[in-house]
Amino acid sequence: MNNKHFAKLLIDWYETNKRALPWRESSDPYRIWLSEVILQQTRVAQGLPYYEAFVSKYPKVEDLAAAPADEVMRTWQGLGYYSRARNLHACAQQVVDLYGGKFPETYEQLLQLKGIGSYTAAAIASFAFKEVVPVVDGNVYRVLARIFGIEADIADAKTKQIFESKAAELISQEHPDAFNQAIMEFGALHCTPHNPLCMTCPFQQACVAYRGGLQRALPVKSKKVKVRTRHFYYLIMKDEKERLLVKQRQAGDIWQGLYDFPLIESESPLDTEQLKAALKTTFGLDRVTTVEDVAGKTFKHILTHQRIYASFVSISLTQSDISKINQNPQIAHNEWVNEAKLEELPKPILIEKFLKIMI
Ligand code: SF4
């Protein structure tokens, strides 16, 4: 099968089978960029309401650039991978500051923007500006590995180059936008990871994986992700005005910029006595008498590389404890907030789940 024939079969399949998605109706680079950033590592069904929320709250890139950081994080809340939200905001500001609110039109220029990697740059450049540059995401790896029998390990960063070259050979010169949309959609709907629809596949005859029964073996991915287990003991502390102590998470860990509660972290579960000892060493609170599990359960929260077990414990504070907390430089970035303010703050979904039960 020559390259032109491949592209034609793929685009024909796409025209018949594509899903009607709102960003596909648009050639506006701002909307395309929003949808691509939101959909990375997120299913369409989950990402769609977020896309709609962003478009309605921030119809233009200037609106997003001018929005307060906390509000952008709040709108993103629940999608995970919060560095993407921070980059989204920073990128919108760059587009306004450097390009007067108009996205640059080439792959190379787009690559210079905050948070835009080769995949997103290729998607915007081809969908919005019809530049002939291939997209390569997980779906594309799978489709190309199977049809052409590419056995390179996709966990190895160097492999990307092999797939990019193959996609660059195949991409339609006339319709790079449709080709790129089509190959990703084909991977998402037809040549799926576990149950590829080989019986109705337009590439069946040419497909190396189909002919060799290698659908499960391709693409090759060797590296196992190491999962880290963390036990969080969130401290529910109230002052005399019934305000809760919250803290903003800092750089260097998950959920940067979001708000949760001060916490004691451990690699293994802690009992009440161990918790009291940790309160003393971590926060200087040496006279805490009551430590109560307020939710009555442990929340399990799974991230790509982490498994978090979170408990929420209320601790009784004296006035002198509160002064100690307020003066403790280790507990910087803390704030006493009332219920209304707590509601407004951007928070990890784990904290939202807890608050839903408790408030
Ligand atoms: S024949 Fe099966 S494995 Fe090959 S491209 Fe089609 S769906 Fe994928």
mmCIF file of C-alpha atoms and ligand atoms in Angstrom:
data_model
loop_
_atom_site.group_PDB
_atom_site.id
_atom_site.type_symbol
_atom_site.label_atom_id
_atom_site.label_comp_id
_atom_site.label_asym_id
_atom_site.label_seq_id
_atom_site.Cartn_x
_atom_site.Cartn_y
_atom_site.Cartn_z
ATOM 1 C CA MET A 1 0.000 0.000 0.000
ATOM 2 C CA ASN A 2 1.512 3.337 -0.977
ATOM 3 C CA ASN A 3 1.370 6.408 1.240
ATOM 4 C CA LYS A 4 -1.379 8.137 -0.733
ATOM 5 C CA HIS A 5 -3.576 5.058 -0.576
ATOM 6 C CA PHE A 6 -2.972 4.767 3.174
ATOM 7 C CA ALA A 7 -3.981 8.407 3.723
ATOM 8 C CA LYS A 8 -7.074 8.012 1.555
ATOM 9 C CA LEU A 9 -8.289 4.889 3.371
ATOM 10 C CA LEU A 10 -7.722 6.577 6.700
ATOM 11 C CA ILE A 11 -9.489 9.827 5.816
ATOM 12 C CA ASP A 12 -12.404 7.933 4.212
ATOM 13 C CA TRP A 13 -12.772 5.908 7.401
ATOM 14 C CA TYR A 14 -12.698 9.147 9.417
ATOM 15 C CA GLU A 15 -15.357 10.880 7.355
ATOM 16 C CA THR A 16 -17.733 7.982 7.997
ATOM 17 C CA ASN A 17 -16.917 7.270 11.626
ATOM 18 C CA LYS A 18 -15.763 10.460 13.339
ATOM 19 C CA ARG A 19 -17.419 11.704 16.486
ATOM 20 C CA ALA A 20 -19.027 15.131 16.366
ATOM 21 C CA LEU A 21 -16.933 17.060 18.875
ATOM 22 C CA PRO A 22 -17.332 20.815 19.382
ATOM 23 C CA TRP A 23 -13.686 21.727 18.747
ATOM 24 C CA ARG A 24 -13.767 19.901 15.424
ATOM 25 C CA GLU A 25 -16.244 22.468 14.124
ATOM 26 C CA SER A 26 -13.683 25.192 14.709
ATOM 27 C CA SER A 27 -10.442 26.278 13.097
ATOM 28 C CA ASP A 28 -9.842 28.755 15.924
ATOM 29 C CA PRO A 29 -6.375 27.938 17.323
ATOM 30 C CA TYR A 30 -7.452 29.052 20.800
ATOM 31 C CA ARG A 31 -10.246 26.467 20.953
ATOM 32 C CA ILE A 32 -8.101 23.778 19.367
ATOM 33 C CA TRP A 33 -5.341 24.459 21.885
ATOM 34 C CA LEU A 34 -7.798 24.388 24.810
ATOM 35 C CA SER A 35 -9.264 21.067 23.692
ATOM 36 C CA GLU A 36 -5.855 19.485 23.135
ATOM 37 C CA VAL A 37 -4.492 20.535 26.517
ATOM 38 C CA ILE A 38 -7.655 19.389 28.305
ATOM 39 C CA LEU A 39 -7.775 16.045 26.502
ATOM 40 C CA GLN A 40 -4.182 14.997 27.201
ATOM 41 C CA GLN A 41 -4.412 11.915 29.430
ATOM 42 C CA THR A 42 -8.160 12.485 29.750
ATOM 43 C CA ARG A 43 -11.074 10.683 28.098
ATOM 44 C CA VAL A 44 -13.296 12.763 25.796
ATOM 45 C CA ALA A 45 -16.388 12.182 27.971
ATOM 46 C CA GLN A 46 -14.541 13.500 31.003
ATOM 47 C CA GLY A 47 -12.857 16.403 29.203
ATOM 48 C CA LEU A 48 -15.886 17.733 27.299
ATOM 49 C CA PRO A 49 -17.577 19.534 30.237
ATOM 50 C CA TYR A 50 -14.249 21.158 31.104
ATOM 51 C CA TYR A 51 -13.769 22.342 27.552
ATOM 52 C CA GLU A 52 -17.260 23.838 27.590
ATOM 53 C CA ALA A 53 -16.643 25.485 30.973
ATOM 54 C CA PHE A 54 -13.401 27.087 29.768
ATOM 55 C CA VAL A 55 -14.909 28.303 26.498
ATOM 56 C CA SER A 56 -17.933 29.813 28.186
ATOM 57 C CA LYS A 57 -15.947 31.431 31.023
ATOM 58 C CA TYR A 58 -13.071 32.554 28.814
ATOM 59 C CA PRO A 59 -14.365 32.944 25.236
ATOM 60 C CA LYS A 60 -11.104 34.518 24.089
ATOM 61 C CA VAL A 61 -7.476 33.946 24.975
ATOM 62 C CA GLU A 62 -7.385 37.462 26.473
ATOM 63 C CA ASP A 63 -10.103 36.460 28.954
ATOM 64 C CA LEU A 64 -8.114 33.446 30.103
ATOM 65 C CA ALA A 65 -4.886 35.444 30.335
ATOM 66 C CA ALA A 66 -6.559 38.068 32.527
ATOM 67 C CA ALA A 67 -8.260 35.587 34.887
ATOM 68 C CA PRO A 68 -6.914 35.176 38.451
ATOM 69 C CA ALA A 69 -4.725 32.066 38.861
ATOM 70 C CA ASP A 70 -6.936 30.610 41.614
ATOM 71 C CA GLU A 71 -10.007 30.904 39.412
ATOM 72 C CA VAL A 72 -8.298 29.064 36.523
ATOM 73 C CA MET A 73 -7.236 26.302 38.910
ATOM 74 C CA ARG A 74 -10.799 26.110 40.256
ATOM 75 C CA THR A 75 -12.167 25.714 36.718
ATOM 76 C CA TRP A 76 -9.606 22.987 36.057
ATOM 77 C CA GLN A 77 -10.265 21.271 39.381
ATOM 78 C CA GLY A 78 -10.903 17.537 39.018
ATOM 79 C CA LEU A 79 -8.950 17.069 35.786
ATOM 80 C CA GLY A 80 -5.681 16.275 37.565
ATOM 81 C CA TYR A 81 -2.167 16.986 36.265
ATOM 82 C CA TYR A 82 -2.407 20.511 37.643
ATOM 83 C CA SER A 83 0.837 21.670 36.053
ATOM 84 C CA ARG A 84 -1.123 21.650 32.799
ATOM 85 C CA ALA A 85 -3.541 24.234 34.222
ATOM 86 C CA ARG A 86 -0.684 26.451 35.343
ATOM 87 C CA ASN A 87 0.940 26.163 31.920
ATOM 88 C CA LEU A 88 -2.391 26.827 30.228
ATOM 89 C CA HIS A 89 -2.699 30.103 32.087
ATOM 90 C CA ALA A 90 0.946 31.072 31.457
ATOM 91 C CA CYS A 91 0.635 30.212 27.766
ATOM 92 C CA ALA A 92 -2.485 32.381 27.378
ATOM 93 C CA GLN A 93 -0.528 35.273 28.914
ATOM 94 C CA GLN A 94 2.378 34.678 26.519
ATOM 95 C CA VAL A 95 0.027 34.685 23.520
ATOM 96 C CA VAL A 96 -1.389 38.021 24.669
ATOM 97 C CA ASP A 97 1.949 39.587 25.673
ATOM 98 C CA LEU A 98 4.102 38.348 22.797
ATOM 99 C CA TYR A 99 1.600 37.996 19.948
ATOM 100 C CA GLY A 100 -1.173 40.479 20.789
ATOM 101 C CA GLY A 101 -3.673 37.702 21.480
ATOM 102 C CA LYS A 102 -3.169 35.920 18.135
ATOM 103 C CA PHE A 103 -1.670 32.424 18.252
ATOM 104 C CA PRO A 104 1.499 32.065 16.182
ATOM 105 C CA GLU A 105 0.883 30.037 13.029
ATOM 106 C CA THR A 106 3.851 27.702 12.710
ATOM 107 C CA TYR A 107 4.837 24.513 14.490
ATOM 108 C CA GLU A 108 8.237 25.933 15.450
ATOM 109 C CA GLN A 109 6.797 29.122 16.956
ATOM 110 C CA LEU A 110 4.070 27.235 18.797
ATOM 111 C CA LEU A 111 6.721 24.984 20.348
ATOM 112 C CA GLN A 112 8.220 28.020 22.080
ATOM 113 C CA LEU A 113 5.074 28.623 24.140
ATOM 114 C CA LYS A 114 4.718 27.459 27.723
ATOM 115 C CA GLY A 115 3.367 23.915 28.060
ATOM 116 C CA ILE A 116 3.166 23.308 24.303
ATOM 117 C CA GLY A 117 5.128 20.219 23.345
ATOM 118 C CA SER A 118 5.564 18.588 19.966
ATOM 119 C CA TYR A 119 2.165 16.896 20.070
ATOM 120 C CA THR A 120 0.129 20.035 20.859
ATOM 121 C CA ALA A 121 2.176 22.192 18.487
ATOM 122 C CA ALA A 122 1.554 19.704 15.663
ATOM 123 C CA ALA A 123 -2.154 19.534 16.464
ATOM 124 C CA ILE A 124 -2.620 23.321 16.426
ATOM 125 C CA ALA A 125 -0.370 23.887 13.400
ATOM 126 C CA SER A 126 -2.147 21.243 11.324
ATOM 127 C CA PHE A 127 -5.769 21.678 12.487
ATOM 128 C CA ALA A 128 -5.810 25.480 12.509
ATOM 129 C CA PHE A 129 -3.206 26.372 9.880
ATOM 130 C CA LYS A 130 -2.954 23.198 7.747
ATOM 131 C CA GLU A 131 0.793 22.891 8.221
ATOM 132 C CA VAL A 132 2.010 19.463 7.084
ATOM 133 C CA VAL A 133 3.336 18.190 10.399
ATOM 134 C CA PRO A 134 2.295 14.856 11.922
ATOM 135 C CA VAL A 135 0.860 14.383 15.399
ATOM 136 C CA VAL A 136 2.167 11.455 17.403
ATOM 137 C CA ASP A 137 0.276 10.427 20.524
ATOM 138 C CA GLY A 138 -0.483 7.067 22.138
ATOM 139 C CA ASN A 139 -3.152 6.280 19.552
ATOM 140 C CA VAL A 140 -0.761 6.981 16.696
ATOM 141 C CA TYR A 141 1.922 4.776 18.235
ATOM 142 C CA ARG A 142 -0.533 1.910 18.432
ATOM 143 C CA VAL A 143 -1.934 2.253 14.918
ATOM 144 C CA LEU A 144 1.476 2.567 13.242
ATOM 145 C CA ALA A 145 3.122 -0.131 15.367
ATOM 146 C CA ARG A 146 0.414 -2.603 14.445
ATOM 147 C CA ILE A 147 -0.056 -1.838 10.775
ATOM 148 C CA PHE A 148 3.671 -1.599 9.986
ATOM 149 C CA GLY A 149 4.938 -4.078 12.580
ATOM 150 C CA ILE A 150 7.161 -1.520 14.344
ATOM 151 C CA GLU A 151 8.663 -3.291 17.340
ATOM 152 C CA ALA A 152 10.570 -0.377 18.914
ATOM 153 C CA ASP A 153 9.814 0.092 22.600
ATOM 154 C CA ILE A 154 7.515 3.098 23.007
ATOM 155 C CA ALA A 155 8.625 3.521 26.632
ATOM 156 C CA ASP A 156 12.021 4.537 25.263
ATOM 157 C CA ALA A 157 12.101 8.294 24.527
ATOM 158 C CA LYS A 158 14.279 7.753 21.437
ATOM 159 C CA THR A 159 11.524 5.711 19.801
ATOM 160 C CA LYS A 160 9.354 8.781 19.237
ATOM 161 C CA GLN A 161 11.608 9.768 16.364
ATOM 162 C CA ILE A 162 10.887 6.466 14.559
ATOM 163 C CA PHE A 163 7.134 7.007 14.754
ATOM 164 C CA GLU A 164 7.401 10.688 13.819
ATOM 165 C CA SER A 165 9.356 9.782 10.692
ATOM 166 C CA LYS A 166 6.833 7.119 9.727
ATOM 167 C CA ALA A 167 3.901 9.494 10.281
ATOM 168 C CA ALA A 168 5.718 12.224 8.310
ATOM 169 C CA GLU A 169 6.049 9.825 5.342
ATOM 170 C CA LEU A 170 2.367 8.961 5.447
ATOM 171 C CA ILE A 171 0.681 12.298 6.144
ATOM 172 C CA SER A 172 -1.506 13.730 3.404
ATOM 173 C CA GLN A 173 0.051 16.811 1.817
ATOM 174 C CA GLU A 174 -3.371 18.134 0.807
ATOM 175 C CA HIS A 175 -5.261 17.404 4.024
ATOM 176 C CA PRO A 176 -2.808 17.214 6.923
ATOM 177 C CA ASP A 177 -5.535 18.351 9.332
ATOM 178 C CA ALA A 178 -7.949 15.552 8.375
ATOM 179 C CA PHE A 179 -5.128 12.994 8.316
ATOM 180 C CA ASN A 180 -4.004 13.861 11.841
ATOM 181 C CA GLN A 181 -7.543 13.898 13.216
ATOM 182 C CA ALA A 182 -8.217 10.615 11.429
ATOM 183 C CA ILE A 183 -5.239 8.638 12.699
ATOM 184 C CA MET A 184 -5.954 9.621 16.303
ATOM 185 C CA GLU A 185 -9.652 8.897 15.963
ATOM 186 C CA PHE A 186 -8.910 5.555 14.311
ATOM 187 C CA GLY A 187 -6.743 4.594 17.287
ATOM 188 C CA ALA A 188 -9.348 5.803 19.763
ATOM 189 C CA LEU A 189 -12.344 4.069 18.161
ATOM 190 C CA HIS A 190 -11.214 1.245 15.890
ATOM 191 C CA CYS A 191 -7.685 0.009 16.548
ATOM 192 C CA THR A 192 -8.219 0.150 20.305
ATOM 193 C CA PRO A 193 -5.755 -1.205 22.884
ATOM 194 C CA HIS A 194 -7.650 -4.318 23.935
ATOM 195 C CA ASN A 195 -10.311 -5.096 21.341
ATOM 196 C CA PRO A 196 -9.272 -3.813 17.928
ATOM 197 C CA LEU A 197 -12.036 -4.228 15.350
ATOM 198 C CA CYS A 198 -9.907 -6.161 12.871
ATOM 199 C CA MET A 199 -12.837 -7.824 11.105
ATOM 200 C CA THR A 200 -14.117 -4.500 9.776
ATOM 201 C CA CYS A 201 -10.765 -2.787 9.382
ATOM 202 C CA PRO A 202 -9.814 -1.095 6.102
ATOM 203 C CA PHE A 203 -6.144 -1.973 6.778
ATOM 204 C CA GLN A 204 -6.717 -5.629 7.537
ATOM 205 C CA GLN A 205 -4.885 -7.000 4.505
ATOM 206 C CA ALA A 206 -1.812 -4.861 5.007
ATOM 207 C CA CYS A 207 -1.718 -4.985 8.796
ATOM 208 C CA VAL A 208 1.335 -6.828 10.149
ATOM 209 C CA ALA A 209 -0.270 -7.292 13.578
ATOM 210 C CA TYR A 210 -3.422 -8.794 12.106
ATOM 211 C CA ARG A 211 -1.566 -11.139 9.787
ATOM 212 C CA GLY A 212 0.738 -12.326 12.574
ATOM 213 C CA GLY A 213 -1.817 -12.286 15.399
ATOM 214 C CA LEU A 214 0.319 -9.667 17.138
ATOM 215 C CA GLN A 215 -2.377 -7.186 18.199
ATOM 216 C CA ARG A 216 -1.660 -7.770 21.878
ATOM 217 C CA ALA A 217 2.104 -7.638 21.451
ATOM 218 C CA LEU A 218 2.161 -4.324 19.570
ATOM 219 C CA PRO A 219 3.002 -1.654 20.421
ATOM 220 C CA VAL A 220 5.870 -2.836 22.635
ATOM 221 C CA LYS A 221 6.013 -1.011 25.954
ATOM 222 C CA SER A 222 8.549 -2.306 28.431
ATOM 223 C CA LYS A 223 8.865 0.027 31.387
ATOM 224 C CA LYS A 224 6.701 -0.658 34.377
ATOM 225 C CA VAL A 225 5.577 2.425 36.234
ATOM 226 C CA LYS A 226 6.783 2.421 39.830
ATOM 227 C CA VAL A 227 3.891 3.281 42.122
ATOM 228 C CA ARG A 228 4.576 5.139 45.349
ATOM 229 C CA THR A 229 2.265 4.669 48.347
ATOM 230 C CA ARG A 230 1.647 7.694 50.599
ATOM 231 C CA HIS A 231 -0.442 7.971 53.762
ATOM 232 C CA PHE A 232 -1.822 11.469 54.387
ATOM 233 C CA TYR A 233 -3.235 12.469 57.751
ATOM 234 C CA TYR A 234 -4.976 15.760 57.140
ATOM 235 C CA LEU A 235 -5.327 17.894 60.232
ATOM 236 C CA ILE A 236 -8.712 19.521 60.628
ATOM 237 C CA MET A 237 -7.985 22.456 62.903
ATOM 238 C CA LYS A 238 -10.389 25.230 63.846
ATOM 239 C CA ASP A 239 -9.736 28.524 65.556
ATOM 240 C CA GLU A 240 -12.012 30.331 68.002
ATOM 241 C CA LYS A 241 -14.030 31.751 65.080
ATOM 242 C CA GLU A 242 -14.661 28.232 63.709
ATOM 243 C CA ARG A 243 -12.414 28.945 60.735
ATOM 244 C CA LEU A 244 -10.441 26.063 59.260
ATOM 245 C CA LEU A 245 -6.721 26.115 58.688
ATOM 246 C CA VAL A 246 -5.869 25.472 55.033
ATOM 247 C CA LYS A 247 -2.610 25.635 53.181
ATOM 248 C CA GLN A 248 -1.615 26.242 49.606
ATOM 249 C CA ARG A 249 0.499 23.446 48.164
ATOM 250 C CA GLN A 250 3.898 24.504 46.926
ATOM 251 C CA ALA A 251 6.174 23.481 44.048
ATOM 252 C CA GLY A 252 7.946 20.130 44.069
ATOM 253 C CA ASP A 253 4.974 17.877 44.782
ATOM 254 C CA ILE A 254 1.533 17.046 43.405
ATOM 255 C CA TRP A 255 -1.275 19.625 43.279
ATOM 256 C CA GLN A 256 0.929 22.713 43.236
ATOM 257 C CA GLY A 257 -1.151 25.865 43.782
ATOM 258 C CA LEU A 258 -4.201 24.020 45.117
ATOM 259 C CA TYR A 259 -5.377 24.248 48.711
ATOM 260 C CA ASP A 260 -5.623 21.418 51.203
ATOM 261 C CA PHE A 261 -5.069 21.125 54.949
ATOM 262 C CA PRO A 262 -1.829 20.889 56.906
ATOM 263 C CA LEU A 263 -0.884 17.244 57.048
ATOM 264 C CA ILE A 264 1.335 14.582 58.458
ATOM 265 C CA GLU A 265 2.647 12.224 55.852
ATOM 266 C CA SER A 266 3.974 8.735 56.316
ATOM 267 C CA GLU A 267 4.997 5.776 54.161
ATOM 268 C CA SER A 268 2.946 3.436 56.367
ATOM 269 C CA PRO A 269 -0.266 3.794 58.421
ATOM 270 C CA LEU A 270 0.019 5.570 61.794
ATOM 271 C CA ASP A 271 -1.928 4.869 64.994
ATOM 272 C CA THR A 272 -3.166 7.606 67.358
ATOM 273 C CA GLU A 273 -0.030 7.627 69.505
ATOM 274 C CA GLN A 274 2.231 7.854 66.479
ATOM 275 C CA LEU A 275 0.098 10.717 65.188
ATOM 276 C CA LYS A 276 0.393 12.589 68.465
ATOM 277 C CA ALA A 277 4.160 12.108 68.395
ATOM 278 C CA ALA A 278 4.251 13.444 64.828
ATOM 279 C CA LEU A 279 2.147 16.473 65.835
ATOM 280 C CA LYS A 280 4.777 17.255 68.410
ATOM 281 C CA THR A 281 7.792 16.852 66.146
ATOM 282 C CA THR A 282 6.267 18.428 63.033
ATOM 283 C CA PHE A 283 4.143 21.227 64.461
ATOM 284 C CA GLY A 284 5.393 21.616 68.028
ATOM 285 C CA LEU A 285 1.946 20.684 69.330
ATOM 286 C CA ASP A 286 2.859 18.729 72.440
ATOM 287 C CA ARG A 287 -0.376 18.844 74.422
ATOM 288 C CA VAL A 288 -2.979 17.603 71.988
ATOM 289 C CA THR A 289 -5.419 15.401 73.862
ATOM 290 C CA THR A 290 -8.039 14.590 71.235
ATOM 291 C CA VAL A 291 -7.269 13.178 67.813
ATOM 292 C CA GLU A 292 -10.442 12.068 66.114
ATOM 293 C CA ASP A 293 -10.981 10.519 62.680
ATOM 294 C CA VAL A 294 -13.734 12.881 61.512
ATOM 295 C CA ALA A 295 -14.720 11.161 58.278
ATOM 296 C CA GLY A 296 -14.695 7.675 59.815
ATOM 297 C CA LYS A 297 -12.993 6.281 56.734
ATOM 298 C CA THR A 298 -9.814 6.335 54.707
ATOM 299 C CA PHE A 299 -10.040 7.869 51.238
ATOM 300 C CA LYS A 300 -8.099 6.084 48.535
ATOM 301 C CA HIS A 301 -6.904 8.325 45.713
ATOM 302 C CA ILE A 302 -5.062 6.917 42.714
ATOM 303 C CA LEU A 303 -2.713 8.985 40.572
ATOM 304 C CA THR A 304 -0.538 7.728 37.729
ATOM 305 C CA HIS A 305 2.513 7.115 39.920
ATOM 306 C CA GLN A 306 1.043 7.379 43.365
ATOM 307 C CA ARG A 307 -1.469 5.690 45.593
ATOM 308 C CA ILE A 308 -2.671 7.986 48.364
ATOM 309 C CA TYR A 309 -4.529 6.892 51.485
ATOM 310 C CA ALA A 310 -5.977 9.944 53.216
ATOM 311 C CA SER A 311 -7.525 10.266 56.654
ATOM 312 C CA PHE A 312 -8.917 13.449 58.124
ATOM 313 C CA VAL A 313 -8.330 13.910 61.822
ATOM 314 C CA SER A 314 -9.674 16.714 63.919
ATOM 315 C CA ILE A 315 -7.433 17.837 66.721
ATOM 316 C CA SER A 316 -8.403 19.965 69.683
ATOM 317 C CA LEU A 317 -6.381 23.174 69.923
ATOM 318 C CA THR A 318 -5.834 25.505 72.842
ATOM 319 C CA GLN A 319 -5.290 29.217 72.338
ATOM 320 C CA SER A 320 -1.574 28.713 72.882
ATOM 321 C CA ASP A 321 -1.527 25.956 70.220
ATOM 322 C CA ILE A 322 -3.118 28.391 67.776
ATOM 323 C CA SER A 323 -0.475 31.019 68.547
ATOM 324 C CA LYS A 324 2.216 28.384 68.066
ATOM 325 C CA ILE A 325 0.766 27.469 64.681
ATOM 326 C CA ASN A 326 0.542 31.094 63.620
ATOM 327 C CA GLN A 327 4.156 31.668 64.511
ATOM 328 C CA ASN A 328 5.563 28.446 63.135
ATOM 329 C CA PRO A 329 7.554 29.317 59.995
ATOM 330 C CA GLN A 330 7.306 25.669 58.914
ATOM 331 C CA ILE A 331 3.593 26.153 58.416
ATOM 332 C CA ALA A 332 3.955 29.006 55.980
ATOM 333 C CA HIS A 333 1.354 29.427 53.239
ATOM 334 C CA ASN A 334 -1.374 28.645 55.767
ATOM 335 C CA GLU A 335 -4.564 30.600 56.140
ATOM 336 C CA TRP A 336 -7.595 30.425 58.435
ATOM 337 C CA VAL A 337 -10.699 30.465 56.222
ATOM 338 C CA ASN A 338 -14.452 30.343 56.717
ATOM 339 C CA GLU A 339 -16.735 27.966 54.845
ATOM 340 C CA ALA A 340 -17.567 30.410 52.036
ATOM 341 C CA LYS A 341 -13.913 31.155 51.321
ATOM 342 C CA LEU A 342 -13.053 27.448 51.468
ATOM 343 C CA GLU A 343 -15.689 26.763 48.826
ATOM 344 C CA GLU A 344 -14.108 29.303 46.459
ATOM 345 C CA LEU A 345 -10.554 27.995 46.701
ATOM 346 C CA PRO A 346 -9.195 25.541 44.112
ATOM 347 C CA LYS A 347 -8.748 22.171 45.821
ATOM 348 C CA PRO A 348 -7.694 18.620 44.924
ATOM 349 C CA ILE A 349 -10.672 16.398 44.213
ATOM 350 C CA LEU A 350 -9.765 14.336 47.270
ATOM 351 C CA ILE A 351 -10.463 17.356 49.496
ATOM 352 C CA GLU A 352 -13.738 18.040 47.672
ATOM 353 C CA LYS A 353 -14.852 14.477 48.368
ATOM 354 C CA PHE A 354 -14.113 14.888 52.052
ATOM 355 C CA LEU A 355 -15.917 18.244 52.242
ATOM 356 C CA LYS A 356 -18.958 16.802 50.516
ATOM 357 C CA ILE A 357 -19.316 14.317 53.331
ATOM 358 C CA MET A 358 -18.543 16.746 56.120
ATOM 359 C CA ILE A 359 -20.219 20.036 55.189
HETATM 360 S S1 SF4 B 1 -6.346 -4.967 11.404
HETATM 361 FE FE1 SF4 B 1 -6.734 -4.813 13.579
HETATM 362 S S2 SF4 B 1 -4.731 -4.386 14.474
HETATM 363 FE FE2 SF4 B 1 -4.575 -3.965 12.296
HETATM 364 S S3 SF4 B 1 -5.004 -1.790 12.098
HETATM 365 FE FE3 SF4 B 1 -6.920 -2.868 11.811
HETATM 366 S S4 SF4 B 1 -7.869 -2.895 13.814
HETATM 367 FE FE4 SF4 B 1 -5.697 -2.425 14.113
#
